[in-house]
């Protein structure tokens, strides 16, 4: 019985590693996207946008993309 439990733990660990890798990949993609938009963000700051508003915009875009990705996955 313990060998089966060990097998389940190793499968759960592998699933966790895949999930962590996917999250890291997604975070890298969002960071690269924000980096590409640095000129746009600098222009928005120059026009008077606050940092909170920029963060809120980037988080909203990330949430919309995440929800669309979730929708496509189902």
Tab-separated table of C-alpha atoms in Angstrom, residues 19-70:
chain	number	residue	atom	x	y	z
A	19	UNK	CA	2.232	24.159	-12.656
A	20	UNK	CA	5.146	26.173	-11.246
A	21	UNK	CA	6.896	26.093	-14.623
A	22	UNK	CA	3.735	27.295	-16.373
A	23	UNK	CA	3.299	30.139	-13.883
A	24	UNK	CA	6.930	31.190	-14.287
A	25	UNK	CA	6.558	31.141	-18.060
A	26	UNK	CA	3.422	33.269	-17.899
A	27	UNK	CA	5.063	35.746	-15.523
A	28	UNK	CA	8.001	36.061	-17.920
A	29	UNK	CA	5.654	36.718	-20.824
A	30	UNK	CA	3.813	39.438	-18.899
A	31	UNK	CA	7.111	41.035	-17.831
A	32	UNK	CA	8.405	41.016	-21.410
A	33	UNK	CA	5.170	42.558	-22.613
A	34	UNK	CA	5.374	45.321	-20.008
A	35	UNK	CA	9.000	45.903	-20.942
A	36	UNK	CA	8.077	46.318	-24.599
A	37	UNK	CA	5.521	48.921	-23.596
A	38	UNK	CA	7.943	51.023	-21.557
A	39	UNK	CA	7.741	53.958	-23.986
A	40	UNK	CA	3.961	53.927	-23.848
A	41	UNK	CA	3.987	53.770	-20.061
A	42	UNK	CA	6.526	56.613	-19.876
A	43	UNK	CA	4.292	58.708	-22.115
A	44	UNK	CA	1.280	57.995	-19.896
A	45	UNK	CA	3.281	59.085	-16.836
A	46	UNK	CA	4.355	62.250	-18.662
A	47	UNK	CA	0.703	62.992	-19.426
A	48	UNK	CA	-0.187	62.701	-15.745
A	49	UNK	CA	-1.169	59.096	-15.079
A	50	UNK	CA	-0.350	57.839	-11.610
A	51	UNK	CA	1.586	54.649	-10.978
A	52	UNK	CA	-1.499	53.107	-9.403
A	53	UNK	CA	-3.468	53.721	-12.598
A	54	UNK	CA	-0.732	52.103	-14.713
A	55	UNK	CA	-0.542	49.087	-12.407
A	56	UNK	CA	-4.316	48.809	-12.489
A	57	UNK	CA	-4.286	48.895	-16.299
A	58	UNK	CA	-1.605	46.210	-16.547
A	59	UNK	CA	-3.368	44.018	-13.979
A	60	UNK	CA	-6.680	44.403	-15.806
A	61	UNK	CA	-5.075	43.369	-19.086
A	62	UNK	CA	-3.435	40.384	-17.394
A	63	UNK	CA	-6.758	39.357	-15.868
A	64	UNK	CA	-8.579	39.618	-19.195
A	65	UNK	CA	-5.896	37.547	-20.915
A	66	UNK	CA	-6.025	34.979	-18.122
A	67	UNK	CA	-9.798	34.714	-18.331
A	68	UNK	CA	-9.664	34.338	-22.112
A	69	UNK	CA	-7.014	31.646	-21.738
A	70	UNK	CA	-9.137	29.859	-19.167
